[in-house]
Tab-separated table of C-alpha atoms and ligand atoms in Angstrom:
chain	number	residue	atom	x	y	z
A	106	UNK	CA	0.025	0.010	-0.067
A	107	UNK	CA	1.483	3.414	-0.839
A	108	UNK	CA	1.013	6.547	1.013
A	109	UNK	CA	1.837	10.227	0.533
A	110	UNK	CA	4.827	11.905	2.222
A	111	UNK	CA	6.541	15.334	2.403
A	112	UNK	CA	9.777	15.393	0.528
A	113	UNK	CA	12.534	18.016	-0.216
A	114	UNK	CA	13.603	17.271	-3.805
A	115	UNK	CA	15.975	18.716	-6.552
A	116	UNK	CA	15.068	18.457	-10.248
A	117	UNK	CA	18.634	19.574	-11.321
A	118	UNK	CA	22.095	19.953	-9.802
A	119	UNK	CA	22.927	23.215	-8.293
A	120	UNK	CA	22.961	25.038	-4.825
A	121	UNK	CA	20.342	25.269	-2.107
A	122	UNK	CA	18.066	27.339	-4.400
A	123	UNK	CA	17.158	24.336	-6.623
A	124	UNK	CA	15.453	22.447	-3.497
A	125	UNK	CA	11.550	22.184	-3.564
A	126	UNK	CA	9.229	20.976	-1.046
A	127	UNK	CA	6.583	18.505	-2.458
A	128	UNK	CA	4.365	15.641	-1.719
A	129	UNK	CA	5.157	12.268	-3.315
A	130	UNK	CA	3.829	8.740	-2.978
A	131	UNK	CA	6.146	6.443	-0.856
A	132	UNK	CA	5.897	2.717	-1.562
A	133	UNK	CA	5.474	0.018	1.024
A	134	UNK	CA	8.833	-1.533	2.021
A	135	UNK	CA	10.114	-4.501	-0.126
A	136	UNK	CA	11.088	-7.732	1.403
A	137	UNK	CA	14.376	-6.509	2.859
A	138	UNK	CA	13.311	-3.054	3.776
A	139	UNK	CA	11.755	-1.038	6.487
A	140	UNK	CA	9.823	2.197	6.248
A	141	UNK	CA	10.819	4.939	8.841
A	142	UNK	CA	8.753	7.968	9.945
A	143	UNK	CA	11.889	10.335	10.204
A	144	UNK	CA	11.887	12.621	13.110
A	145	UNK	CA	15.334	14.214	12.764
A	146	UNK	CA	17.539	14.340	9.757
A	147	UNK	CA	21.349	15.366	9.940
A	148	UNK	CA	22.645	17.923	7.543
A	149	UNK	CA	26.242	17.475	6.153
A	150	UNK	CA	28.540	19.042	3.731
A	151	UNK	CA	28.049	15.860	1.819
A	152	UNK	CA	24.599	16.982	0.957
A	153	UNK	CA	26.023	20.128	-0.646
A	154	UNK	CA	28.353	18.000	-2.711
A	155	UNK	CA	25.524	15.635	-3.768
A	156	UNK	CA	23.378	18.729	-4.731
A	157	UNK	CA	26.179	20.103	-6.741
A	158	UNK	CA	26.660	16.821	-8.766
A	159	UNK	CA	30.044	16.035	-7.232
A	160	UNK	CA	28.915	12.569	-6.476
A	161	UNK	CA	27.091	11.874	-9.792
A	162	UNK	CA	23.993	10.208	-8.769
A	163	UNK	CA	20.373	10.547	-10.217
A	164	UNK	CA	18.288	13.751	-10.863
A	165	UNK	CA	15.691	14.197	-9.753
A	166	UNK	CA	16.935	13.412	-6.260
A	167	UNK	CA	16.435	13.762	-2.600
A	168	UNK	CA	19.190	14.800	-0.199
A	169	UNK	CA	20.042	13.451	3.267
A	170	UNK	CA	22.421	10.641	4.278
A	171	UNK	CA	21.047	9.952	7.927
A	172	UNK	CA	18.007	10.103	10.176
A	173	UNK	CA	16.421	8.874	13.236
A	174	UNK	CA	12.883	8.163	13.682
A	175	UNK	CA	10.086	5.434	14.160
A	176	UNK	CA	9.672	2.243	12.215
A	177	UNK	CA	6.218	2.598	10.384
A	178	UNK	CA	6.184	-0.586	8.372
A	179	UNK	CA	8.405	-3.827	7.921
A	180	UNK	CA	9.152	-5.923	4.901
A	181	UNK	CA	8.169	-9.535	4.771
A	182	UNK	CA	11.706	-10.864	5.274
A	183	UNK	CA	13.010	-8.460	7.861
A	184	UNK	CA	13.868	-9.761	11.278
A	185	UNK	CA	14.569	-7.622	14.422
A	186	UNK	CA	12.361	-4.691	13.699
A	187	UNK	CA	8.789	-4.114	14.329
A	188	UNK	CA	6.388	-1.062	13.770
A	189	UNK	CA	6.911	1.493	16.631
A	190	UNK	CA	10.558	0.759	17.089
A	191	UNK	CA	12.818	3.781	17.643
A	192	UNK	CA	15.734	3.516	15.113
A	193	UNK	CA	18.449	5.405	13.338
A	194	UNK	CA	19.597	4.701	9.851
A	195	UNK	CA	22.281	5.707	7.258
A	196	UNK	CA	21.591	5.630	3.422
A	197	UNK	CA	20.315	8.095	0.811
A	198	UNK	CA	17.196	10.200	0.504
A	199	UNK	CA	16.642	11.090	4.126
A	200	UNK	CA	15.004	14.543	3.569
A	201	UNK	CA	11.557	12.803	3.622
A	202	UNK	CA	9.052	12.419	6.244
A	203	UNK	CA	8.818	8.795	5.436
A	204	UNK	CA	11.791	6.989	4.007
A	205	UNK	CA	12.078	3.314	2.746
A	206	UNK	CA	15.476	2.042	3.898
A	207	UNK	CA	17.527	-1.298	3.605
A	208	UNK	CA	16.976	-3.020	6.909
A	209	UNK	CA	20.765	-3.677	7.236
A	210	UNK	CA	21.255	0.017	7.290
A	211	UNK	CA	19.017	0.342	10.312
A	212	UNK	CA	19.754	0.148	14.042
A	213	UNK	CA	17.824	0.280	17.096
A	214	UNK	CA	18.126	3.566	19.012
A	215	UNK	CA	19.229	2.978	22.552
A	216	UNK	CA	16.761	4.666	24.809
A	217	UNK	CA	19.454	6.787	26.443
A	218	UNK	CA	20.570	8.387	23.205
A	219	UNK	CA	18.014	11.238	22.289
A	220	UNK	CA	16.675	11.119	18.810
A	221	UNK	CA	18.545	14.240	17.562
A	222	UNK	CA	21.755	12.672	18.910
A	223	UNK	CA	21.133	9.493	17.291
A	224	UNK	CA	20.492	11.323	13.860
A	225	UNK	CA	23.867	12.798	13.622
A	226	UNK	CA	25.870	9.769	14.459
A	227	UNK	CA	25.973	7.823	11.137
A	228	UNK	CA	27.921	10.524	9.129
A	229	UNK	CA	29.927	12.840	11.346
A	230	UNK	CA	30.587	10.515	14.268
A	231	UNK	CA	31.147	7.291	12.257
A	232	UNK	CA	33.401	9.175	9.934
A	233	UNK	CA	35.371	10.524	12.872
A	234	UNK	CA	35.578	6.944	14.365
A	235	UNK	CA	36.763	5.395	11.105
A	236	UNK	CA	39.618	8.018	10.602
A	237	UNK	CA	40.858	7.591	14.119
A	238	UNK	CA	40.807	3.788	14.099
A	239	UNK	CA	42.454	3.950	10.559
A	240	UNK	CA	45.156	6.072	12.096
A	241	UNK	CA	45.484	3.794	15.065
A	242	UNK	CA	44.942	6.641	17.598
A	243	UNK	CA	45.314	5.202	20.950
A	244	UNK	CA	46.825	5.746	24.480
A	245	UNK	CA	49.820	8.085	24.748
A	246	UNK	CA	48.979	9.772	21.346
A	247	UNK	CA	48.880	13.489	20.818
A	248	UNK	CA	46.356	13.846	17.979
A	249	UNK	CA	46.325	17.092	16.013
A	250	UNK	CA	42.833	17.644	14.563
A	251	UNK	CA	42.459	20.233	11.799
A	252	UNK	CA	38.801	21.394	11.971
A	253	UNK	CA	37.914	20.257	15.443
A	254	UNK	CA	34.837	22.263	16.004
A	255	UNK	CA	32.633	21.089	13.251
A	256	UNK	CA	30.499	17.975	13.198
A	257	UNK	CA	33.247	15.434	12.269
A	258	UNK	CA	35.700	17.297	14.624
A	259	UNK	CA	33.590	17.503	17.580
A	260	UNK	CA	33.013	13.834	17.374
A	261	UNK	CA	36.618	13.046	16.802
A	262	UNK	CA	37.750	14.882	19.914
A	263	UNK	CA	35.565	12.701	21.971
A	264	UNK	CA	36.410	9.427	20.239
A	265	UNK	CA	39.973	10.127	20.555
A	266	UNK	CA	39.533	10.694	24.252
A	267	UNK	CA	37.621	7.312	24.413
A	268	UNK	CA	40.723	5.773	22.616
A	269	UNK	CA	43.067	7.250	25.182
A	270	UNK	CA	44.530	10.103	23.203
A	271	UNK	CA	45.171	13.677	23.939
A	272	UNK	CA	43.810	16.257	21.494
A	273	UNK	CA	45.042	19.563	20.021
A	274	UNK	CA	42.229	20.955	17.891
A	275	UNK	CA	42.248	23.820	15.362
A	276	UNK	CA	39.325	26.321	15.303
A	277	UNK	CA	38.688	30.027	15.130
A	278	UNK	CA	39.256	31.858	18.407
A	279	UNK	CA	35.398	32.058	18.944
A	280	UNK	CA	35.326	28.333	19.305
A	281	UNK	CA	38.319	27.870	21.636
A	282	UNK	CA	36.101	27.735	24.751
A	283	UNK	CA	33.845	25.154	23.076
A	284	UNK	CA	36.847	23.044	22.358
A	285	UNK	CA	38.133	23.385	25.933
A	286	UNK	CA	34.709	22.308	27.066
A	287	UNK	CA	35.233	19.048	25.036
A	288	UNK	CA	38.633	18.601	26.707
A	289	UNK	CA	40.717	19.480	23.650
A	290	UNK	CA	43.450	22.255	23.709
A	291	UNK	CA	42.724	24.748	20.941
A	292	UNK	CA	44.829	26.474	18.539
A	293	UNK	CA	43.867	28.993	15.962
A	294	UNK	CA	44.297	28.143	12.350
A	295	UNK	CA	45.832	30.374	9.836
A	296	UNK	CA	49.310	31.929	9.991
A	297	UNK	CA	51.246	31.011	12.990
A	298	UNK	CA	49.551	27.496	13.446
A	299	UNK	CA	52.754	25.412	13.497
A	300	UNK	CA	54.422	27.833	15.868
A	301	UNK	CA	51.453	27.761	18.040
A	302	UNK	CA	51.411	23.864	18.332
A	303	UNK	CA	55.211	23.842	18.906
A	304	UNK	CA	54.788	26.293	21.877
A	305	UNK	CA	52.182	24.041	23.630
A	306	UNK	CA	53.055	22.888	27.099
A	307	UNK	CA	52.758	19.503	28.744
A	308	UNK	CA	54.116	17.445	25.759
A	309	UNK	CA	51.307	18.538	23.463
A	310	UNK	CA	53.760	19.949	20.964
A	311	UNK	CA	54.890	16.403	20.358
A	312	UNK	CA	52.205	15.709	17.817
A	313	UNK	CA	52.088	11.958	16.951
A	314	UNK	CA	49.298	11.712	14.752
A	315	UNK	CA	47.172	13.983	12.552
A	316	UNK	CA	43.591	13.747	11.197
A	317	UNK	CA	42.715	16.391	8.787
A	318	UNK	CA	39.119	17.316	8.345
A	319	UNK	CA	39.621	20.579	6.417
A	320	UNK	CA	42.006	19.630	3.574
A	321	UNK	CA	43.510	23.031	2.521
A	322	UNK	CA	47.101	23.671	1.305
A	323	UNK	CA	47.682	25.164	4.935
A	324	UNK	CA	46.560	22.061	6.803
A	325	UNK	CA	48.664	19.796	4.439
A	326	UNK	CA	51.766	22.005	5.073
A	327	UNK	CA	51.223	22.011	8.790
A	328	UNK	CA	50.809	18.361	8.773
A	329	UNK	CA	54.065	17.742	6.847
A	330	UNK	CA	55.945	20.138	9.207
A	331	UNK	CA	54.711	18.929	12.376
A	332	UNK	CA	54.937	15.212	11.742
A	333	UNK	CA	58.351	15.374	9.812
A	334	UNK	CA	59.939	12.139	9.264
A	335	UNK	CA	57.232	10.335	11.342
A	336	UNK	CA	54.573	11.076	8.464
A	337	UNK	CA	55.636	8.083	6.613
A	338	UNK	CA	55.899	4.872	8.651
A	339	UNK	CA	59.057	3.003	8.010
A	340	UNK	CA	57.087	-0.166	7.626
A	341	UNK	CA	54.450	0.006	5.034
A	342	UNK	CA	52.123	-2.338	7.029
A	343	UNK	CA	52.146	0.162	9.909
A	344	UNK	CA	49.016	2.379	10.305
A	345	UNK	CA	49.408	5.885	8.609
A	346	UNK	CA	50.248	8.747	11.011
A	347	UNK	CA	48.196	11.121	9.051
A	348	UNK	CA	44.566	10.619	7.591
A	349	UNK	CA	42.342	12.971	5.830
A	350	UNK	CA	38.586	12.951	5.130
A	351	UNK	CA	39.097	15.466	2.315
A	352	UNK	CA	41.836	14.006	0.150
A	353	UNK	CA	43.348	15.801	-2.794
A	354	UNK	CA	46.302	15.370	-5.111
A	355	UNK	CA	48.190	17.584	-2.720
A	356	UNK	CA	47.479	15.706	0.368
A	357	UNK	CA	48.259	12.297	-1.455
A	358	UNK	CA	51.513	13.610	-2.648
A	359	UNK	CA	52.607	14.626	0.772
A	360	UNK	CA	51.770	11.059	2.193
A	361	UNK	CA	48.533	11.884	3.956
A	362	UNK	CA	46.405	8.859	3.526
A	363	UNK	CA	42.581	9.080	2.448
A	364	UNK	CA	40.197	7.787	4.942
A	365	UNK	CA	38.651	4.301	3.958
A	366	UNK	CA	35.331	3.095	5.295
A	367	UNK	CA	35.535	0.992	8.377
A	368	UNK	CA	32.751	-1.513	9.020
A	369	UNK	CA	30.795	-1.306	12.193
A	370	UNK	CA	31.543	2.489	12.813
A	371	UNK	CA	27.840	3.256	13.494
A	372	UNK	CA	27.626	0.382	15.915
A	373	UNK	CA	30.753	1.768	17.656
A	374	UNK	CA	29.680	5.208	17.912
A	375	UNK	CA	26.198	4.329	19.069
A	376	UNK	CA	27.847	2.443	22.023
A	377	UNK	CA	29.971	5.409	22.838
A	378	UNK	CA	26.827	7.606	22.797
A	379	UNK	CA	24.847	5.159	24.836
A	380	UNK	CA	27.825	5.127	27.429
A	381	UNK	CA	27.660	8.908	27.594
A	382	UNK	CA	31.068	9.455	26.057
A	383	UNK	CA	29.851	10.933	22.806
A	384	UNK	CA	27.565	13.957	22.501
A	385	UNK	CA	27.322	16.510	19.623
A	386	UNK	CA	26.080	19.996	20.152
A	387	UNK	CA	23.201	20.732	17.838
A	388	UNK	CA	23.759	24.427	16.894
A	389	UNK	CA	20.897	24.908	14.694
A	390	UNK	CA	17.478	23.196	14.067
A	391	UNK	CA	15.406	23.674	10.979
A	392	UNK	CA	11.874	22.313	9.901
A	393	UNK	CA	12.246	19.833	7.047
A	394	UNK	CA	10.560	22.305	4.652
A	395	UNK	CA	13.397	24.792	5.429
A	396	UNK	CA	16.124	22.449	4.104
A	397	UNK	CA	17.551	25.030	1.847
A	398	UNK	CA	18.139	27.499	4.604
A	399	UNK	CA	19.872	24.747	6.582
A	400	UNK	CA	22.213	23.947	3.734
A	401	UNK	CA	23.029	27.568	3.184
A	402	UNK	CA	24.177	27.585	6.991
A	403	UNK	CA	26.390	24.417	6.390
A	404	UNK	CA	27.734	26.064	3.265
A	405	UNK	CA	29.004	28.963	5.251
A	406	UNK	CA	31.600	26.592	6.559
A	407	UNK	CA	31.457	27.591	10.268
A	408	UNK	CA	28.838	25.390	12.023
A	409	UNK	CA	29.723	24.355	15.408
A	410	UNK	CA	28.670	20.802	16.026
A	411	UNK	CA	25.806	19.876	13.877
A	412	UNK	CA	22.638	21.266	11.898
A	413	UNK	CA	19.489	19.085	11.908
A	414	UNK	CA	16.061	19.137	10.224
A	415	UNK	CA	13.092	18.282	12.189
A	416	UNK	CA	9.913	16.711	10.990
A	417	UNK	CA	7.311	18.193	12.989
A	418	UNK	CA	3.968	16.481	13.357
A	419	UNK	CA	0.678	18.246	13.866
A	420	UNK	CA	0.794	17.744	17.625
A	421	UNK	CA	4.119	19.428	18.134
B	591	NAP	N1	35.400	11.251	3.480
B	591	NAP	C1	34.219	11.154	4.220
B	591	NAP	O1	33.713	10.014	4.387
B	591	NAP	C2	33.659	12.313	4.821
B	591	NAP	C3	32.595	12.196	5.811
B	591	NAP	C4	32.064	13.270	6.291
B	591	NAP	C5	32.605	14.584	6.089
B	591	NAP	N2	33.597	14.741	5.265
B	591	NAP	C6	34.232	15.947	4.872
B	591	NAP	O2	34.841	16.435	5.945
B	591	NAP	C7	34.701	17.915	6.105
B	591	NAP	C8	34.414	18.285	7.505
B	591	NAP	O3	32.954	17.884	7.712
B	591	NAP	P1	32.073	18.465	8.951
B	591	NAP	O4	30.658	17.728	8.794
B	591	NAP	O5	32.862	18.461	10.068
B	591	NAP	O6	31.980	19.987	8.343
B	591	NAP	P2	31.300	21.141	9.291
B	591	NAP	O7	30.687	20.762	10.407
B	591	NAP	O8	30.550	21.974	8.211
B	591	NAP	O9	32.705	21.912	9.589
B	591	NAP	C9	32.538	23.205	9.967
B	591	NAP	C10	33.778	23.502	10.928
B	591	NAP	O10	34.915	23.800	10.075
B	591	NAP	C11	35.716	24.646	10.809
B	591	NAP	N3	36.671	25.315	9.797
B	591	NAP	C12	36.280	25.995	8.749
B	591	NAP	N4	37.450	26.390	8.126
B	591	NAP	C13	38.643	25.870	8.829
B	591	NAP	C14	39.898	25.816	8.677
B	591	NAP	N5	40.571	26.562	7.669
B	591	NAP	N6	40.718	25.335	9.604
B	591	NAP	C15	40.059	24.543	10.750
B	591	NAP	N7	38.823	24.581	10.916
B	591	NAP	C16	37.991	25.195	10.052
B	591	NAP	C17	34.839	25.688	11.374
B	591	NAP	O11	35.340	26.169	12.524
B	591	NAP	P3	35.311	27.804	12.757
B	591	NAP	O12	33.898	28.196	12.706
B	591	NAP	O13	35.963	27.880	14.178
B	591	NAP	O14	36.175	28.430	11.729
B	591	NAP	C18	33.594	24.999	11.721
B	591	NAP	O15	33.455	24.570	13.201
B	591	NAP	C19	33.825	18.363	5.012
B	591	NAP	O16	34.651	18.769	3.875
B	591	NAP	C20	33.085	17.104	4.653
B	591	NAP	O17	32.595	17.051	3.360
B	591	NAP	C21	34.101	13.654	4.580
């Protein structure tokens, strides 16, 4: 049985101005799918890249790579989910009130993890976890995080602490107290970054691993300068000491390794959130119908923590 849902769609690649709010039919879930009534949808820079056509993909299309909500219907072959279950999922086309999703992309939401926290784990937090595990961040490390106050960065600070590392994070001065509140030592990006790191007390100048969430020539140069010979492990089987989530020809030529996907990252970050060790600040909330405005805020490049969309029901 199909039903009608609200969706934010685009009929051509472009910027936030091409987004349109519409009603569309949504199908019943197939045998391996569940249908989820989304309540909160995370907004990510990846939405802007998809909208611009950087990932290819189909047009018309629907943005959104993550959401949390309530299971509304379950496919015939699906086990482990029932209507009414509170869930979080990753996939594509989340900017809908109702999404049909592969069941293996859905997880139960632990009751201790609020719905808007769960909604922002699959992209930012799972990316942070994957990058840190790939770089084998652990006990005794001093991690330099380029771009520590955004969505991935805020998660990475907390994941690094859970793994036993100390964190030096770059942000504009307006976000330095925020980073201190997360337990990281802030330094300003821009001219003087390398000297500022080298002047840090308590062994924090001895950066042992770098995760780059910005990917500019400046961050690449600072990584090369601060890691020096340690950037390239002597044994190629050793984990990389510099990983980026925004790889480029420049970063690869410098020996900084692109993040690869790590299986199970959503389960790992859900467990950290359930333990109270991972929480992301939600700095802006918009109704689903204002997705274009939310995207403009993300495009500004200075979001602290996360921006989300809310699907508001008549009762709210
Ligand atoms: N490869 C993957 O799988 C993957 C997955 C997720 C994200 N990404 C990419 O990773 C990047 C970060 O994602 P995100 O979700 O964390 O973005 P975001 O939340 O939009 O990042 C905003 C943050 O970036 C900081 N920032 C801006 N310019 C900076 C600079 N020059 N140096 C240091 N910090 C700077 C801002 O801090 P101030 O306001 O203090 O300036 C702000 O807190 C994006 O390019 C995204 O596309 C890749």
